[in-house]
């Protein structure tokens, strides 16, 4: 299991705390320092079953600068969104946990972290 985090994020710290409390084995990826490639973002989106705009933090300064709220949210715009996430990783929703069963969750709640843990045990 891998968790993409920003150490300054309280939800990330909470997720790590839950993983530790459960004795889970996981790898931490500080995605602002170890920036995911476009291919890695595509793979995580596939695992999440989401589109790039679904995991984009649209209230970040970079989102405003790029005008993301005005961007189309359709198949034709998908690659543009993925490129923006790779170029501006702060826009990626966090934390994201990739479970051992090949799925992933945006772990912003305790329930989502528990879901990832359950998937890792199955």
CSV table of N, CA and C in Angstrom, one decimal:
chain,number,residue,atom,x,y,z
A,1,UNK,N,0.8,-1.2,0.0
A,1,UNK,CA,0.0,0.0,0.0
A,1,UNK,C,0.9,1.2,0.0
A,2,UNK,N,0.5,2.2,-0.8
A,2,UNK,CA,1.2,3.5,-0.8
A,2,UNK,C,0.3,4.6,-0.5
A,3,UNK,N,0.7,5.7,0.2
A,3,UNK,CA,-0.1,6.8,0.5
A,3,UNK,C,0.6,8.1,0.0
A,4,UNK,N,-0.1,8.9,-0.8
A,4,UNK,CA,0.5,10.1,-1.3
A,4,UNK,C,0.1,11.2,-0.3
A,5,UNK,N,1.0,11.9,0.3
A,5,UNK,CA,0.7,12.9,1.3
A,5,UNK,C,1.5,14.2,1.1
A,6,UNK,N,0.9,15.2,1.8
A,6,UNK,CA,1.6,16.4,2.0
A,6,UNK,C,1.7,16.5,3.5
A,7,UNK,N,2.9,16.4,4.1
A,7,UNK,CA,3.0,16.4,5.6
A,7,UNK,C,2.4,17.6,6.3
A,8,UNK,N,2.2,18.7,5.6
A,8,UNK,CA,1.5,19.8,6.2
A,8,UNK,C,0.0,19.7,6.3
A,9,UNK,N,-0.6,18.6,5.7
A,9,UNK,CA,-2.0,18.4,5.6
A,9,UNK,C,-2.5,17.6,6.8
A,10,UNK,N,-3.5,18.2,7.5
A,10,UNK,CA,-4.0,17.5,8.7
A,10,UNK,C,-4.7,16.2,8.3
A,11,UNK,N,-5.4,16.1,7.2
A,11,UNK,CA,-6.1,14.9,6.8
A,11,UNK,C,-5.0,13.8,6.5
A,12,UNK,N,-3.9,14.2,5.9
A,12,UNK,CA,-2.8,13.2,5.6
A,12,UNK,C,-2.2,12.7,6.9
A,13,UNK,N,-2.0,13.6,7.9
A,13,UNK,CA,-1.5,13.1,9.2
A,13,UNK,C,-2.5,12.2,9.9
A,14,UNK,N,-3.7,12.5,9.8
A,14,UNK,CA,-4.8,11.7,10.4
A,14,UNK,C,-4.8,10.3,9.7
A,15,UNK,N,-4.7,10.2,8.4
A,15,UNK,CA,-4.7,9.0,7.7
A,15,UNK,C,-3.5,8.1,8.1
A,16,UNK,N,-2.3,8.7,8.2
A,16,UNK,CA,-1.1,8.0,8.6
A,16,UNK,C,-1.3,7.5,10.0
A,17,UNK,N,-1.9,8.3,10.9
A,17,UNK,CA,-2.1,7.8,12.3
A,17,UNK,C,-3.0,6.6,12.3
A,18,UNK,N,-4.1,6.6,11.5
A,18,UNK,CA,-4.9,5.4,11.4
A,18,UNK,C,-4.2,4.2,10.9
A,19,UNK,N,-3.4,4.4,9.8
A,19,UNK,CA,-2.6,3.3,9.3
A,19,UNK,C,-1.7,2.7,10.3
A,20,UNK,N,-1.0,3.6,11.0
A,20,UNK,CA,-0.1,3.2,12.1
A,20,UNK,C,-0.8,2.4,13.2
A,21,UNK,N,-2.0,2.9,13.6
A,21,UNK,CA,-2.8,2.3,14.7
A,21,UNK,C,-3.2,0.9,14.3
A,22,UNK,N,-3.4,0.7,13.0
A,22,UNK,CA,-3.8,-0.6,12.5
A,22,UNK,C,-2.6,-1.5,12.2
A,23,UNK,N,-1.4,-1.0,12.4
A,23,UNK,CA,-0.2,-1.8,12.1
A,23,UNK,C,0.0,-2.1,10.6
A,24,UNK,N,-0.6,-1.2,9.7
A,24,UNK,CA,-0.5,-1.4,8.3
A,24,UNK,C,0.9,-1.2,7.8
A,25,UNK,N,1.2,-2.0,6.7
A,25,UNK,CA,2.5,-1.7,6.0
A,25,UNK,C,2.2,-0.9,4.9
A,26,UNK,N,2.9,0.2,4.8
A,26,UNK,CA,2.7,1.2,3.7
A,26,UNK,C,4.0,2.0,3.4
A,27,UNK,N,4.0,2.6,2.2
A,27,UNK,CA,5.1,3.4,1.8
A,27,UNK,C,4.5,4.8,1.7
A,28,UNK,N,5.2,5.8,2.2
A,28,UNK,CA,4.8,7.2,2.1
A,28,UNK,C,5.4,7.8,0.9
A,29,UNK,N,4.6,8.5,0.1
A,29,UNK,CA,5.1,9.3,-1.0
A,29,UNK,C,4.8,10.8,-0.8
A,30,UNK,N,5.8,11.6,-0.6
A,30,UNK,CA,5.5,13.0,-0.4
A,30,UNK,C,5.4,13.5,-1.9
A,31,UNK,N,4.2,13.6,-2.4
A,31,UNK,CA,4.0,13.8,-3.8
A,31,UNK,C,4.4,15.3,-4.2
A,32,UNK,N,4.6,16.2,-3.3
A,32,UNK,CA,5.0,17.5,-3.7
A,32,UNK,C,6.5,17.5,-4.0
A,33,UNK,N,7.2,16.6,-3.4
A,33,UNK,CA,8.7,16.4,-3.6
A,33,UNK,C,9.0,15.4,-4.7
A,34,UNK,N,8.2,14.2,-4.6
A,34,UNK,CA,8.4,13.1,-5.6
A,34,UNK,C,7.1,13.2,-6.5
A,35,UNK,N,7.1,14.1,-7.4
A,35,UNK,CA,6.0,14.5,-8.2
A,35,UNK,C,5.6,13.3,-9.1
A,36,UNK,N,4.3,12.9,-9.1
A,36,UNK,CA,3.8,11.9,-10.0
A,36,UNK,C,3.9,12.3,-11.5
A,37,UNK,N,4.3,11.4,-12.3
A,37,UNK,CA,4.3,11.6,-13.7
A,37,UNK,C,2.8,11.6,-14.3
A,38,UNK,N,2.6,12.0,-15.5
A,38,UNK,CA,1.3,12.0,-16.1
A,38,UNK,C,0.8,10.5,-16.1
A,39,UNK,N,1.7,9.6,-16.4
A,39,UNK,CA,1.3,8.2,-16.5
A,39,UNK,C,0.9,7.7,-15.1
A,40,UNK,N,1.6,8.1,-14.1
A,40,UNK,CA,1.3,7.7,-12.7
A,40,UNK,C,-0.1,8.2,-12.3
A,41,UNK,N,-0.3,9.5,-12.7
A,41,UNK,CA,-1.7,10.1,-12.4
A,41,UNK,C,-2.8,9.3,-13.2
A,42,UNK,N,-2.5,9.0,-14.4
A,42,UNK,CA,-3.5,8.2,-15.2
A,42,UNK,C,-3.8,6.9,-14.5
A,43,UNK,N,-2.7,6.2,-14.0
A,43,UNK,CA,-2.9,4.9,-13.4
A,43,UNK,C,-3.7,5.0,-12.1
A,44,UNK,N,-3.4,6.1,-11.3
A,44,UNK,CA,-4.1,6.3,-10.0
A,44,UNK,C,-5.6,6.6,-10.3
A,45,UNK,N,-5.8,7.4,-11.4
A,45,UNK,CA,-7.2,7.7,-11.7
A,45,UNK,C,-8.0,6.5,-12.1
A,46,UNK,N,-7.3,5.6,-12.9
A,46,UNK,CA,-7.9,4.3,-13.2
A,46,UNK,C,-8.3,3.5,-12.0
A,47,UNK,N,-7.3,3.4,-11.1
A,47,UNK,CA,-7.5,2.7,-9.8
A,47,UNK,C,-8.7,3.3,-9.0
A,48,UNK,N,-8.7,4.6,-9.0
A,48,UNK,CA,-9.8,5.3,-8.3
A,48,UNK,C,-11.2,5.2,-9.0
A,49,UNK,N,-11.1,5.0,-10.3
A,49,UNK,CA,-12.4,5.1,-11.1
A,49,UNK,C,-12.9,6.5,-11.2
A,50,UNK,N,-12.0,7.5,-11.2
A,50,UNK,CA,-12.4,8.9,-11.2
A,50,UNK,C,-11.7,9.6,-12.4
A,51,UNK,N,-12.1,10.8,-12.7
A,51,UNK,CA,-11.6,11.7,-13.7
A,51,UNK,C,-10.6,12.7,-13.0
A,52,UNK,N,-9.7,13.3,-13.8
A,52,UNK,CA,-8.7,14.2,-13.1
A,52,UNK,C,-9.4,15.4,-12.4
A,53,UNK,N,-10.5,15.9,-12.9
A,53,UNK,CA,-11.2,17.0,-12.3
A,53,UNK,C,-11.8,16.6,-11.0
A,54,UNK,N,-12.0,15.3,-10.8
A,54,UNK,CA,-12.6,14.8,-9.5
A,54,UNK,C,-11.6,14.8,-8.4
A,55,UNK,N,-10.3,14.8,-8.7
A,55,UNK,CA,-9.2,14.8,-7.7
A,55,UNK,C,-8.4,16.1,-7.7
A,56,UNK,N,-9.0,17.2,-8.3
A,56,UNK,CA,-8.3,18.5,-8.4
A,56,UNK,C,-8.8,19.4,-7.3
A,57,UNK,N,-7.8,20.0,-6.6
A,57,UNK,CA,-8.1,21.0,-5.6
A,57,UNK,C,-8.3,22.4,-6.3
A,58,UNK,N,-9.6,22.7,-6.6
A,58,UNK,CA,-9.8,23.9,-7.4
A,58,UNK,C,-9.7,25.2,-6.7
A,59,UNK,N,-9.5,25.2,-5.3
A,59,UNK,CA,-9.4,26.4,-4.6
A,59,UNK,C,-7.9,26.8,-4.4
A,60,UNK,N,-7.0,26.0,-4.9
A,60,UNK,CA,-5.6,26.4,-4.7
A,60,UNK,C,-5.3,27.6,-5.7
A,61,UNK,N,-4.3,28.3,-5.3
A,61,UNK,CA,-3.9,29.5,-6.1
A,61,UNK,C,-3.6,29.1,-7.5
A,62,UNK,N,-2.9,28.0,-7.7
A,62,UNK,CA,-2.5,27.6,-9.1
A,62,UNK,C,-3.8,27.3,-9.9
A,63,UNK,N,-4.8,26.8,-9.3
A,63,UNK,CA,-6.1,26.5,-10.0
A,63,UNK,C,-6.7,27.8,-10.5
A,64,UNK,N,-6.6,28.8,-9.6
A,64,UNK,CA,-7.2,30.1,-10.0
A,64,UNK,C,-6.4,30.7,-11.2
A,65,UNK,N,-5.0,30.6,-11.0
A,65,UNK,CA,-4.2,31.1,-12.1
A,65,UNK,C,-4.4,30.5,-13.4
A,66,UNK,N,-4.6,29.1,-13.4
A,66,UNK,CA,-4.9,28.4,-14.6
A,66,UNK,C,-6.3,28.6,-15.1
A,67,UNK,N,-7.2,29.1,-14.3
A,67,UNK,CA,-8.6,29.2,-14.7
A,67,UNK,C,-9.3,27.8,-14.8
A,68,UNK,N,-8.9,26.9,-13.9
A,68,UNK,CA,-9.5,25.5,-14.0
A,68,UNK,C,-11.0,25.5,-13.9
A,69,UNK,N,-11.6,26.4,-13.1
A,69,UNK,CA,-13.1,26.3,-13.0
A,69,UNK,C,-13.8,26.5,-14.3
A,70,UNK,N,-13.1,27.1,-15.3
A,70,UNK,CA,-13.6,27.3,-16.6
A,70,UNK,C,-13.3,26.2,-17.6
A,71,UNK,N,-12.4,25.3,-17.2
A,71,UNK,CA,-12.0,24.2,-18.2
A,71,UNK,C,-13.1,23.2,-18.3
A,72,UNK,N,-13.2,22.7,-19.6
A,72,UNK,CA,-14.2,21.6,-19.9
A,72,UNK,C,-13.9,20.4,-19.0
A,73,UNK,N,-14.9,19.7,-18.7
A,73,UNK,CA,-14.8,18.4,-17.9
A,73,UNK,C,-15.3,17.3,-18.8
A,74,UNK,N,-14.6,16.9,-19.8
A,74,UNK,CA,-15.0,15.9,-20.7
A,74,UNK,C,-13.8,15.2,-21.2
A,75,UNK,N,-14.0,14.1,-22.0
A,75,UNK,CA,-12.9,13.3,-22.5
A,75,UNK,C,-11.9,14.1,-23.3
A,76,UNK,N,-12.3,15.1,-24.0
A,76,UNK,CA,-11.4,15.9,-24.8
A,76,UNK,C,-10.5,16.7,-24.0
A,77,UNK,N,-10.9,17.1,-22.8
A,77,UNK,CA,-10.1,17.9,-21.9
A,77,UNK,C,-9.3,17.1,-20.9
A,78,UNK,N,-9.5,15.8,-20.8
A,78,UNK,CA,-8.9,14.9,-19.8
A,78,UNK,C,-7.3,15.1,-19.8
A,79,UNK,N,-6.7,15.0,-20.9
A,79,UNK,CA,-5.2,15.1,-20.9
A,79,UNK,C,-4.7,16.5,-20.4
A,80,UNK,N,-5.4,17.5,-20.7
A,80,UNK,CA,-5.1,18.9,-20.3
A,80,UNK,C,-5.1,18.9,-18.7
A,81,UNK,N,-6.1,18.3,-18.1
A,81,UNK,CA,-6.2,18.2,-16.7
A,81,UNK,C,-5.1,17.4,-16.1
A,82,UNK,N,-4.8,16.3,-16.7
A,82,UNK,CA,-3.7,15.4,-16.2
A,82,UNK,C,-2.4,16.2,-16.3
A,83,UNK,N,-2.1,16.9,-17.3
A,83,UNK,CA,-0.9,17.6,-17.5
A,83,UNK,C,-0.8,18.7,-16.4
A,84,UNK,N,-1.9,19.3,-16.1
A,84,UNK,CA,-1.9,20.4,-15.1
A,84,UNK,C,-1.6,19.8,-13.7
A,85,UNK,N,-2.2,18.6,-13.4
A,85,UNK,CA,-1.9,18.0,-12.1
A,85,UNK,C,-0.4,17.6,-12.0
A,86,UNK,N,0.2,17.1,-13.1
A,86,UNK,CA,1.6,16.7,-13.1
A,86,UNK,C,2.5,18.0,-12.9
A,87,UNK,N,2.1,19.1,-13.6
A,87,UNK,CA,2.9,20.3,-13.5
A,87,UNK,C,2.7,21.1,-12.2
A,88,UNK,N,1.5,20.9,-11.6
A,88,UNK,CA,1.2,21.6,-10.3
A,88,UNK,C,0.7,20.5,-9.3
A,89,UNK,N,1.5,19.7,-8.7
A,89,UNK,CA,1.1,18.6,-7.9
A,89,UNK,C,0.3,19.1,-6.6
A,90,UNK,N,0.4,20.3,-6.2
A,90,UNK,CA,-0.4,20.9,-5.1
A,90,UNK,C,-1.9,20.8,-5.4
A,91,UNK,N,-2.2,20.7,-6.7
A,91,UNK,CA,-3.6,20.6,-7.1
A,91,UNK,C,-4.2,19.2,-6.8
A,92,UNK,N,-3.4,18.2,-6.6
A,92,UNK,CA,-3.9,16.9,-6.4
A,92,UNK,C,-4.5,16.7,-5.0
A,93,UNK,N,-5.7,16.2,-5.0
A,93,UNK,CA,-6.4,16.0,-3.7
A,93,UNK,C,-5.6,15.0,-2.9
A,94,UNK,N,-5.6,15.1,-1.6
A,94,UNK,CA,-4.8,14.3,-0.7
A,94,UNK,C,-5.6,13.9,0.5
A,95,UNK,N,-5.2,12.8,1.2
A,95,UNK,CA,-4.2,11.8,0.7
A,95,UNK,C,-4.9,10.8,-0.2
A,96,UNK,N,-4.1,10.2,-1.0
A,96,UNK,CA,-4.5,9.1,-1.9
A,96,UNK,C,-3.8,7.8,-1.4
A,97,UNK,N,-4.6,6.8,-1.2
A,97,UNK,CA,-4.0,5.5,-0.8
A,97,UNK,C,-4.2,4.5,-1.9
A,98,UNK,N,-3.2,3.9,-2.4
A,98,UNK,CA,-3.3,2.8,-3.4
A,98,UNK,C,-3.2,1.5,-2.6
A,99,UNK,N,-4.3,0.8,-2.7
A,99,UNK,CA,-4.4,-0.5,-1.9
A,99,UNK,C,-3.8,-1.6,-2.7
A,100,UNK,N,-3.5,-2.7,-1.9
A,100,UNK,CA,-2.8,-3.8,-2.5
A,100,UNK,C,-3.6,-4.6,-3.5
A,101,UNK,N,-4.9,-4.4,-3.4
A,101,UNK,CA,-5.8,-5.1,-4.4
A,101,UNK,C,-5.9,-4.4,-5.7
A,102,UNK,N,-5.1,-3.4,-5.9
A,102,UNK,CA,-5.1,-2.7,-7.2
A,102,UNK,C,-6.1,-1.5,-7.3
A,103,UNK,N,-6.8,-1.2,-6.2
A,103,UNK,CA,-7.7,-0.1,-6.2
A,103,UNK,C,-7.0,1.1,-5.5
A,104,UNK,N,-7.7,2.2,-5.3
A,104,UNK,CA,-7.2,3.3,-4.6
A,104,UNK,C,-8.4,4.1,-4.0
A,105,UNK,N,-8.1,4.9,-3.0
A,105,UNK,CA,-9.2,5.7,-2.4
A,105,UNK,C,-8.5,7.1,-2.1
A,106,UNK,N,-9.4,8.1,-2.2
A,106,UNK,CA,-9.0,9.4,-1.7
A,106,UNK,C,-9.4,9.4,-0.2
A,107,UNK,N,-8.4,9.4,0.6
A,107,UNK,CA,-8.6,9.0,2.0
A,107,UNK,C,-8.8,10.3,2.9
A,108,UNK,N,-9.8,11.1,2.6
A,108,UNK,CA,-10.0,12.3,3.4
A,108,UNK,C,-10.8,12.1,4.6
A,109,UNK,N,-11.4,10.9,4.8
A,109,UNK,CA,-12.1,10.5,6.0
A,109,UNK,C,-11.6,9.3,6.6
A,110,UNK,N,-11.9,9.1,7.9
A,110,UNK,CA,-11.5,7.8,8.5
A,110,UNK,C,-12.1,6.6,7.8
A,111,UNK,N,-13.3,6.8,7.4
A,111,UNK,CA,-14.0,5.7,6.7
A,111,UNK,C,-13.3,5.2,5.4
A,112,UNK,N,-12.8,6.2,4.7
A,112,UNK,CA,-12.0,5.9,3.4
A,112,UNK,C,-10.7,5.2,3.8
A,113,UNK,N,-10.0,5.6,4.8
A,113,UNK,CA,-8.8,4.9,5.3
A,113,UNK,C,-9.1,3.5,5.6
A,114,UNK,N,-10.2,3.3,6.4
A,114,UNK,CA,-10.6,1.9,6.8
A,114,UNK,C,-11.0,1.1,5.6
A,115,UNK,N,-11.6,1.7,4.6
A,115,UNK,CA,-11.9,1.0,3.3
A,115,UNK,C,-10.6,0.5,2.7
A,116,UNK,N,-9.6,1.4,2.6
A,116,UNK,CA,-8.3,1.0,2.0
A,116,UNK,C,-7.7,-0.1,2.8
A,117,UNK,N,-7.8,-0.1,4.1
A,117,UNK,CA,-7.2,-1.1,5.0
A,117,UNK,C,-7.9,-2.4,4.7
A,118,UNK,N,-9.2,-2.4,4.6
A,118,UNK,CA,-10.0,-3.6,4.4
A,118,UNK,C,-9.6,-4.2,3.0
A,119,UNK,N,-9.4,-3.4,2.0
A,119,UNK,CA,-9.0,-3.9,0.7
A,119,UNK,C,-7.7,-4.5,0.7
A,120,UNK,N,-6.8,-4.0,1.6
A,120,UNK,CA,-5.4,-4.5,1.7
A,120,UNK,C,-5.4,-5.9,2.3
A,121,UNK,N,-6.4,-6.2,3.1
A,121,UNK,CA,-6.5,-7.4,3.9
A,121,UNK,C,-7.2,-8.5,3.1
A,122,UNK,N,-7.9,-8.2,2.0
A,122,UNK,CA,-8.7,-9.2,1.3
A,122,UNK,C,-7.9,-10.0,0.3
